[in-house]
Amino acid sequence: MKIVVIGGTGLIGSKLVSRLRRLEHEVIAASPSSGVNTMTGEGLDDAFTGAKVVVDLANSPTFDDDVAMNFFQTAGRNIFAAEAKAGVKHHVALSVVGTDRLQASGYFRAKLAQEKLIKESGIPYSIVHSTQFFEFMPAIVQSGTIGNEVRIPPAAFQPIAADDVAEVMKDVTIGKPLNATIEIAGPERMPQDEFVGYYMKATNDQHKLVRDVHALYFGLELNDQSLVPGENPRLGKIRLKDWIKARVQTV
């Protein structure tokens, strides 16, 4: 089966492409570097010819409100026009747990607009809502750093390893369209500051961790429902301590 993975060279995309190729599917890892540009439409018709499934993993180049909205809407329209022309049978997209609850953010308003386009496209679809990746832990620490302190809120948090995300995306990609949204998350839930504290200790970060209920998460104030899934999400298998041992290689 021919499958096109938009953003196929990124964190999740590269892992997904490898998994699909091991199953002997014909996989196109589409990106601007390979001549496929969703913003201009360049290369989409050629890439989609004969494709049964398109997986969209592309992300806005910035979190700026207007840039993100323009990216997701323009890219979405170009993708769906090319999919309809090629007769694509299944559109798969990766989005974010809590998108509908984080509408104070222009980025998440843009993600919600993207999901609306998917649902209204007329093409069978599956949307996967994922919690934050373990791989973004350094960025979370950096975002919360003020001087010698790292200020992190105690809001409920349930991050997931990118390898677990890629495994779910593989299953969804080769399965039948759900015409619905599913949620995925890591196997452990605890306050965000506890996750971050464990990571900082494991990586010998000497900053002082401060639990601050008003600390912002990339500009957003959180509560215990903001970033965690609802009932019966699909859970990953990799725990933070094991991910750290395997990826960070520190004590």
Tab-separated table of N, CA, C and O in Angstrom, residues 110-209:
chain	number	residue	atom	x	y	z
A	110	ALA	N	-5.719	27.467	16.037
A	110	ALA	CA	-5.357	27.037	14.688
A	110	ALA	C	-5.449	25.519	14.546
A	110	ALA	O	-5.889	25.004	13.509
A	111	LYS	N	-5.034	24.790	15.584
A	111	LYS	CA	-5.148	23.324	15.545
A	111	LYS	C	-6.616	22.898	15.472
A	111	LYS	O	-6.957	21.939	14.759
A	112	LEU	N	-7.478	23.595	16.201
A	112	LEU	CA	-8.904	23.261	16.152
A	112	LEU	C	-9.476	23.548	14.763
A	112	LEU	O	-10.307	22.784	14.260
A	113	ALA	N	-9.010	24.631	14.154
A	113	ALA	CA	-9.439	24.946	12.786
A	113	ALA	C	-8.981	23.858	11.819
A	113	ALA	O	-9.709	23.480	10.883
A	114	GLN	N	-7.766	23.341	12.025
A	114	GLN	CA	-7.267	22.246	11.206
A	114	GLN	C	-8.163	21.016	11.341
A	114	GLN	O	-8.515	20.373	10.331
A	115	GLU	N	-8.548	20.694	12.556
A	115	GLU	CA	-9.395	19.529	12.775
A	115	GLU	C	-10.768	19.715	12.128
A	115	GLU	O	-11.358	18.761	11.611
A	116	LYS	N	-11.264	20.939	12.140
A	116	LYS	CA	-12.551	21.226	11.492
A	116	LYS	C	-12.457	20.978	9.991
A	116	LYS	O	-13.367	20.391	9.379
A	117	LEU	N	-11.353	21.399	9.385
A	117	LEU	CA	-11.148	21.149	7.957
A	117	LEU	C	-11.127	19.649	7.661
A	117	LEU	O	-11.686	19.192	6.664
A	118	ILE	N	-10.466	18.899	8.515
A	118	ILE	CA	-10.377	17.443	8.335
A	118	ILE	C	-11.773	16.828	8.346
A	118	ILE	O	-12.134	16.026	7.466
A	119	LYS	N	-12.566	17.202	9.326
A	119	LYS	CA	-13.892	16.603	9.491
A	119	LYS	C	-14.841	16.996	8.367
A	119	LYS	O	-15.773	16.245	8.047
A	120	GLU	N	-14.609	18.169	7.789
A	120	GLU	CA	-15.503	18.661	6.735
A	120	GLU	C	-14.991	18.352	5.334
A	120	GLU	O	-15.645	18.700	4.347
A	121	SER	N	-13.850	17.676	5.224
A	121	SER	CA	-13.224	17.457	3.919
A	121	SER	C	-13.969	16.456	3.045
A	121	SER	O	-13.834	16.464	1.821
A	122	GLY	N	-14.739	15.566	3.681
A	122	GLY	CA	-15.403	14.517	2.928
A	122	GLY	C	-14.535	13.289	2.725
A	122	GLY	O	-14.980	12.293	2.145
A	123	ILE	N	-13.284	13.341	3.179
A	123	ILE	CA	-12.370	12.211	3.066
A	123	ILE	C	-12.362	11.457	4.403
A	123	ILE	O	-12.228	12.086	5.457
A	124	PRO	N	-12.519	10.136	4.372
A	124	PRO	CA	-12.479	9.378	5.631
A	124	PRO	C	-11.207	9.702	6.422
A	124	PRO	O	-10.130	9.828	5.839
A	125	TYR	N	-11.333	9.829	7.728
A	125	TYR	CA	-10.209	10.339	8.515
A	125	TYR	C	-10.087	9.635	9.851
A	125	TYR	O	-11.007	8.977	10.340
A	126	SER	N	-8.922	9.806	10.443
A	126	SER	CA	-8.663	9.423	11.839
A	126	SER	C	-7.796	10.518	12.445
A	126	SER	O	-6.784	10.898	11.852
A	127	ILE	N	-8.192	11.040	13.593
A	127	ILE	CA	-7.405	12.049	14.309
A	127	ILE	C	-6.908	11.431	15.611
A	127	ILE	O	-7.689	10.844	16.367
A	128	VAL	N	-5.616	11.548	15.857
A	128	VAL	CA	-5.014	11.052	17.094
A	128	VAL	C	-4.606	12.248	17.946
A	128	VAL	O	-3.773	13.054	17.530
A	129	HIS	N	-5.211	12.368	19.114
A	129	HIS	CA	-4.833	13.404	20.077
A	129	HIS	C	-3.797	12.815	21.031
A	129	HIS	O	-4.091	11.848	21.739
A	130	SER	N	-2.616	13.392	21.047
A	130	SER	CA	-1.556	12.904	21.925
A	130	SER	C	-1.248	13.918	23.017
A	130	SER	O	-1.353	15.131	22.810
A	131	THR	N	-0.844	13.398	24.174
A	131	THR	CA	-0.296	14.286	25.199
A	131	THR	C	1.125	14.680	24.787
A	131	THR	O	1.649	14.235	23.769
A	132	GLN	N	1.740	15.531	25.570
A	132	GLN	CA	3.086	16.024	25.254
A	132	GLN	C	4.095	14.875	25.238
A	132	GLN	O	3.934	13.882	25.943
A	133	PHE	N	5.124	15.038	24.424
A	133	PHE	CA	6.148	13.997	24.309
A	133	PHE	C	7.228	14.171	25.386
A	133	PHE	O	7.586	15.299	25.748
A	134	PHE	N	7.794	13.055	25.857
A	134	PHE	CA	8.953	13.120	26.742
A	134	PHE	C	10.061	13.964	26.107
A	134	PHE	O	10.796	14.666	26.807
A	135	GLU	N	10.190	13.873	24.804
A	135	GLU	CA	11.269	14.556	24.103
A	135	GLU	C	11.198	16.072	24.216
A	135	GLU	O	12.184	16.763	23.927
A	136	PHE	N	10.063	16.608	24.667
A	136	PHE	CA	9.932	18.053	24.853
A	136	PHE	C	10.263	18.486	26.278
A	136	PHE	O	10.131	19.665	26.615
A	137	MET	N	10.700	17.552	27.118
A	137	MET	CA	11.023	17.898	28.501
A	137	MET	C	12.087	18.997	28.590
A	137	MET	O	11.942	19.925	29.399
A	138	PRO	N	13.159	18.956	27.788
A	138	PRO	CA	14.137	20.055	27.855
A	138	PRO	C	13.520	21.411	27.536
A	138	PRO	O	13.870	22.423	28.168
A	139	ALA	N	12.592	21.443	26.577
A	139	ALA	CA	11.955	22.708	26.221
A	139	ALA	C	11.050	23.203	27.343
A	139	ALA	O	10.945	24.416	27.578
A	140	ILE	N	10.400	22.281	28.057
A	140	ILE	CA	9.561	22.665	29.191
A	140	ILE	C	10.421	23.278	30.291
A	140	ILE	O	10.065	24.310	30.885
A	141	VAL	N	11.563	22.662	30.562
A	141	VAL	CA	12.484	23.209	31.562
A	141	VAL	C	12.962	24.596	31.138
A	141	VAL	O	12.957	25.542	31.947
A	142	GLN	N	13.354	24.722	29.902
A	142	GLN	CA	13.851	26.018	29.415
A	142	GLN	C	12.774	27.090	29.484
A	142	GLN	O	13.038	28.231	29.886
A	143	SER	N	11.545	26.709	29.111
A	143	SER	CA	10.446	27.680	29.135
A	143	SER	C	10.153	28.178	30.541
A	143	SER	O	9.775	29.339	30.735
A	144	GLY	N	10.333	27.292	31.555
A	144	GLY	CA	10.034	27.678	32.932
A	144	GLY	C	11.194	28.297	33.681
A	144	GLY	O	11.054	28.663	34.852
A	145	THR	N	12.343	28.432	33.014
A	145	THR	CA	13.535	28.926	33.693
A	145	THR	C	13.534	30.457	33.792
A	145	THR	O	13.398	31.157	32.790
A	146	ILE	N	13.670	30.936	35.019
A	146	ILE	CA	13.822	32.368	35.294
A	146	ILE	C	14.999	32.506	36.241
A	146	ILE	O	14.918	32.162	37.418
A	147	GLY	N	16.108	32.989	35.727
A	147	GLY	CA	17.312	33.080	36.543
A	147	GLY	C	17.784	31.700	36.947
A	147	GLY	O	17.992	30.821	36.112
A	148	ASN	N	17.906	31.494	38.263
A	148	ASN	CA	18.361	30.203	38.781
A	148	ASN	C	17.218	29.260	39.136
A	148	ASN	O	17.448	28.189	39.703
A	149	GLU	N	15.994	29.664	38.823
A	149	GLU	CA	14.822	28.858	39.171
A	149	GLU	C	14.137	28.323	37.908
A	149	GLU	O	14.180	28.940	36.845
A	150	VAL	N	13.505	27.179	38.086
A	150	VAL	CA	12.615	26.630	37.062
A	150	VAL	C	11.232	26.552	37.700
A	150	VAL	O	11.001	25.755	38.609
A	151	ARG	N	10.331	27.400	37.234
A	151	ARG	CA	8.999	27.502	37.833
A	151	ARG	C	8.012	26.688	36.991
A	151	ARG	O	7.788	26.962	35.809
A	152	ILE	N	7.430	25.671	37.621
A	152	ILE	CA	6.568	24.718	36.928
A	152	ILE	C	5.266	24.547	37.707
A	152	ILE	O	5.291	24.404	38.941
A	153	PRO	N	4.130	24.523	37.028
A	153	PRO	CA	2.861	24.329	37.737
A	153	PRO	C	2.649	22.874	38.132
A	153	PRO	O	3.220	21.964	37.523
A	154	PRO	N	1.807	22.632	39.144
A	154	PRO	CA	1.534	21.264	39.580
A	154	PRO	C	0.359	20.622	38.848
A	154	PRO	O	-0.190	19.622	39.309
A	155	ALA	N	-0.042	21.179	37.719
A	155	ALA	CA	-1.183	20.642	36.969
A	155	ALA	C	-0.913	19.204	36.533
A	155	ALA	O	0.227	18.815	36.253
A	156	ALA	N	-1.959	18.407	36.467
A	156	ALA	CA	-1.834	17.007	36.070
A	156	ALA	C	-1.189	16.897	34.689
A	156	ALA	O	-1.484	17.678	33.777
A	157	PHE	N	-0.320	15.897	34.543
A	157	PHE	CA	0.504	15.757	33.338
A	157	PHE	C	0.661	14.268	33.055
A	157	PHE	O	0.827	13.459	33.972
A	158	GLN	N	0.599	13.884	31.789
A	158	GLN	CA	0.699	12.464	31.433
A	158	GLN	C	1.435	12.313	30.093
A	158	GLN	O	0.874	11.840	29.113
A	159	PRO	N	2.695	12.721	30.047
A	159	PRO	CA	3.436	12.720	28.776
A	159	PRO	C	3.719	11.321	28.260
A	159	PRO	O	3.608	10.328	28.993
A	160	ILE	N	4.118	11.254	26.991
A	160	ILE	CA	4.287	9.979	26.302
A	160	ILE	C	5.568	10.003	25.483
A	160	ILE	O	5.992	11.061	25.002
A	161	ALA	N	6.196	8.862	25.318
A	161	ALA	CA	7.411	8.746	24.515
A	161	ALA	C	7.073	8.783	23.030
A	161	ALA	O	6.065	8.220	22.596
A	162	ALA	N	7.922	9.419	22.238
A	162	ALA	CA	7.699	9.506	20.799
A	162	ALA	C	7.600	8.131	20.158
A	162	ALA	O	6.843	7.934	19.196
A	163	ASP	N	8.346	7.150	20.675
A	163	ASP	CA	8.259	5.803	20.123
A	163	ASP	C	6.864	5.209	20.310
A	163	ASP	O	6.355	4.506	19.425
A	164	ASP	N	6.249	5.484	21.456
A	164	ASP	CA	4.882	5.012	21.676
A	164	ASP	C	3.899	5.715	20.752
A	164	ASP	O	2.941	5.102	20.259
A	165	VAL	N	4.116	7.006	20.522
A	165	VAL	CA	3.251	7.745	19.594
A	165	VAL	C	3.348	7.144	18.196
A	165	VAL	O	2.340	6.901	17.527
A	166	ALA	N	4.566	6.897	17.751
A	166	ALA	CA	4.774	6.339	16.416
A	166	ALA	C	4.125	4.965	16.272
A	166	ALA	O	3.597	4.630	15.205
A	167	GLU	N	4.142	4.183	17.335
A	167	GLU	CA	3.533	2.851	17.281
A	167	GLU	C	2.021	2.960	17.094
A	167	GLU	O	1.420	2.218	16.299
A	168	VAL	N	1.390	3.888	17.819
A	168	VAL	CA	-0.053	4.093	17.650
A	168	VAL	C	-0.352	4.617	16.251
A	168	VAL	O	-1.292	4.155	15.581
A	169	MET	N	0.453	5.572	15.788
A	169	MET	CA	0.227	6.136	14.460
A	169	MET	C	0.341	5.063	13.388
A	169	MET	O	-0.395	5.064	12.397
A	170	LYS	N	1.257	4.117	13.575
A	170	LYS	CA	1.385	2.993	12.630
A	170	LYS	C	0.089	2.191	12.592
A	170	LYS	O	-0.436	1.886	11.502
A	171	ASP	N	-0.424	1.841	13.761
A	171	ASP	CA	-1.643	1.030	13.822
A	171	ASP	C	-2.822	1.757	13.186
A	171	ASP	O	-3.626	1.151	12.458
A	172	VAL	N	-2.945	3.043	13.470
A	172	VAL	CA	-4.055	3.820	12.915
A	172	VAL	C	-3.908	3.959	11.402
A	172	VAL	O	-4.884	3.859	10.651
A	173	THR	N	-2.687	4.166	10.953
A	173	THR	CA	-2.438	4.366	9.527
A	173	THR	C	-2.820	3.155	8.695
A	173	THR	O	-3.385	3.291	7.600
A	174	ILE	N	-2.514	1.970	9.165
A	174	ILE	CA	-2.803	0.768	8.387
A	174	ILE	C	-4.188	0.199	8.693
A	174	ILE	O	-4.610	-0.777	8.068
A	175	GLY	N	-4.883	0.829	9.627
A	175	GLY	CA	-6.239	0.380	9.957
A	175	GLY	C	-7.289	1.109	9.136
A	175	GLY	O	-6.989	1.936	8.275
A	176	LYS	N	-8.541	0.776	9.399
A	176	LYS	CA	-9.644	1.436	8.705
A	176	LYS	C	-9.870	2.834	9.291
A	176	LYS	O	-9.609	3.062	10.472
A	177	PRO	N	-10.364	3.775	8.478
A	177	PRO	CA	-10.649	5.121	9.002
A	177	PRO	C	-11.619	5.058	10.178
A	177	PRO	O	-12.598	4.303	10.156
A	178	LEU	N	-11.333	5.838	11.198
A	178	LEU	CA	-12.181	5.857	12.382
A	178	LEU	C	-13.321	6.866	12.253
A	178	LEU	O	-14.350	6.727	12.907
A	179	ASN	N	-13.082	7.903	11.442
A	179	ASN	CA	-14.005	9.040	11.365
A	179	ASN	C	-14.322	9.546	12.773
A	179	ASN	O	-15.468	9.848	13.119
A	180	ALA	N	-13.274	9.608	13.570
A	180	ALA	CA	-13.393	9.999	14.971
A	180	ALA	C	-12.004	10.368	15.489
A	180	ALA	O	-11.001	10.222	14.792
A	181	THR	N	-11.978	10.842	16.727
A	181	THR	CA	-10.731	11.220	17.396
A	181	THR	C	-10.470	10.264	18.545
A	181	THR	O	-11.375	9.974	19.335
A	182	ILE	N	-9.230	9.757	18.628
A	182	ILE	CA	-8.831	8.948	19.778
A	182	ILE	C	-7.745	9.693	20.552
A	182	ILE	O	-7.067	10.568	19.995
A	183	GLU	N	-7.581	9.328	21.818
A	183	GLU	CA	-6.569	9.956	22.659
A	183	GLU	C	-5.509	8.948	23.066
A	183	GLU	O	-5.820	7.781	23.338
A	184	ILE	N	-4.265	9.416	23.109
A	184	ILE	CA	-3.168	8.578	23.592
A	184	ILE	C	-2.377	9.354	24.630
A	184	ILE	O	-2.308	10.590	24.593
A	185	ALA	N	-1.778	8.625	25.566
A	185	ALA	CA	-1.037	9.256	26.655
A	185	ALA	C	-0.026	8.268	27.208
A	185	ALA	O	-0.055	7.080	26.895
A	186	GLY	N	0.874	8.761	28.035
A	186	GLY	CA	1.853	7.908	28.676
A	186	GLY	C	1.224	7.079	29.789
A	186	GLY	O	0.080	7.309	30.184
A	187	PRO	N	1.974	6.120	30.335
A	187	PRO	CA	1.433	5.221	31.354
A	187	PRO	C	1.378	5.813	32.757
A	187	PRO	O	0.793	5.210	33.651
A	188	GLU	N	1.983	6.997	32.952
A	188	GLU	CA	2.051	7.581	34.294
A	188	GLU	C	1.429	8.978	34.290
A	188	GLU	O	1.706	9.782	33.398
A	189	ARG	N	0.638	9.255	35.332
A	189	ARG	CA	0.082	10.603	35.508
A	189	ARG	C	0.499	11.126	36.876
A	189	ARG	O	0.348	10.442	37.887
A	190	MET	N	1.022	12.341	36.894
A	190	MET	CA	1.381	13.000	38.143
A	190	MET	C	1.482	14.503	37.878
A	190	MET	O	1.409	14.935	36.721
A	191	PRO	N	1.649	15.331	38.910
A	191	PRO	CA	1.801	16.763	38.683
A	191	PRO	C	3.000	17.053	37.769
A	191	PRO	O	4.036	16.383	37.859
A	192	GLN	N	2.841	18.057	36.946
A	192	GLN	CA	3.897	18.372	35.984
A	192	GLN	C	5.219	18.690	36.674
A	192	GLN	O	6.289	18.284	36.198
A	193	ASP	N	5.179	19.378	37.808
A	193	ASP	CA	6.430	19.735	38.477
A	193	ASP	C	7.166	18.489	38.979
A	193	ASP	O	8.402	18.483	39.044
A	194	GLU	N	6.436	17.400	39.285
A	194	GLU	CA	7.096	16.170	39.713
A	194	GLU	C	7.804	15.495	38.539
A	194	GLU	O	8.925	14.996	38.677
A	195	PHE	N	7.153	15.473	37.381
A	195	PHE	CA	7.816	14.953	36.185
A	195	PHE	C	9.090	15.735	35.890
A	195	PHE	O	10.161	15.163	35.649
A	196	VAL	N	8.947	17.061	35.906
A	196	VAL	CA	10.083	17.913	35.573
A	196	VAL	C	11.188	17.753	36.612
A	196	VAL	O	12.378	17.708	36.272
A	197	GLY	N	10.807	17.659	37.885
A	197	GLY	CA	11.806	17.472	38.932
A	197	GLY	C	12.589	16.179	38.752
A	197	GLY	O	13.820	16.152	38.939
A	198	TYR	N	11.907	15.117	38.392
A	198	TYR	CA	12.594	13.837	38.153
A	198	TYR	C	13.565	13.976	36.987
A	198	TYR	O	14.708	13.508	37.052
A	199	TYR	N	13.112	14.618	35.933
A	199	TYR	CA	13.967	14.802	34.758
A	199	TYR	C	15.189	15.654	35.104
A	199	TYR	O	16.321	15.329	34.714
A	200	MET	N	14.974	16.739	35.841
A	200	MET	CA	16.082	17.625	36.209
A	200	MET	C	17.108	16.896	37.070
A	200	MET	O	18.320	17.040	36.868
A	201	LYS	N	16.625	16.110	38.022
A	201	LYS	CA	17.550	15.355	38.872
A	201	LYS	C	18.332	14.338	38.054
A	201	LYS	O	19.556	14.196	38.213
A	202	ALA	N	17.646	13.658	37.147
A	202	ALA	CA	18.299	12.627	36.343
A	202	ALA	C	19.334	13.204	35.392
A	202	ALA	O	20.300	12.524	35.024
A	203	THR	N	19.148	14.453	34.992
A	203	THR	CA	20.074	15.090	34.053
A	203	THR	C	21.023	16.059	34.757
A	203	THR	O	21.692	16.865	34.101
A	204	ASN	N	21.047	16.002	36.087
A	204	ASN	CA	21.966	16.830	36.878
A	204	ASN	C	21.786	18.330	36.651
A	204	ASN	O	22.746	19.095	36.662
A	205	ASP	N	20.538	18.733	36.441
A	205	ASP	CA	20.243	20.156	36.287
A	205	ASP	C	20.308	20.820	37.664
A	205	ASP	O	19.622	20.395	38.600
A	206	GLN	N	21.125	21.846	37.797
A	206	GLN	CA	21.375	22.483	39.092
A	206	GLN	C	20.420	23.627	39.419
A	206	GLN	O	20.523	24.248	40.474
A	207	HIS	N	19.487	23.939	38.526
A	207	HIS	CA	18.503	24.973	38.835
A	207	HIS	C	17.604	24.523	39.991
A	207	HIS	O	17.438	23.321	40.228
A	208	LYS	N	17.018	25.484	40.661
A	208	LYS	CA	16.073	25.185	41.734
A	208	LYS	C	14.674	25.048	41.141
A	208	LYS	O	14.178	25.958	40.472
A	209	LEU	N	14.028	23.916	41.394
A	209	LEU	CA	12.667	23.707	40.923
A	209	LEU	C	11.688	24.342	41.902
A	209	LEU	O	11.746	24.092	43.101
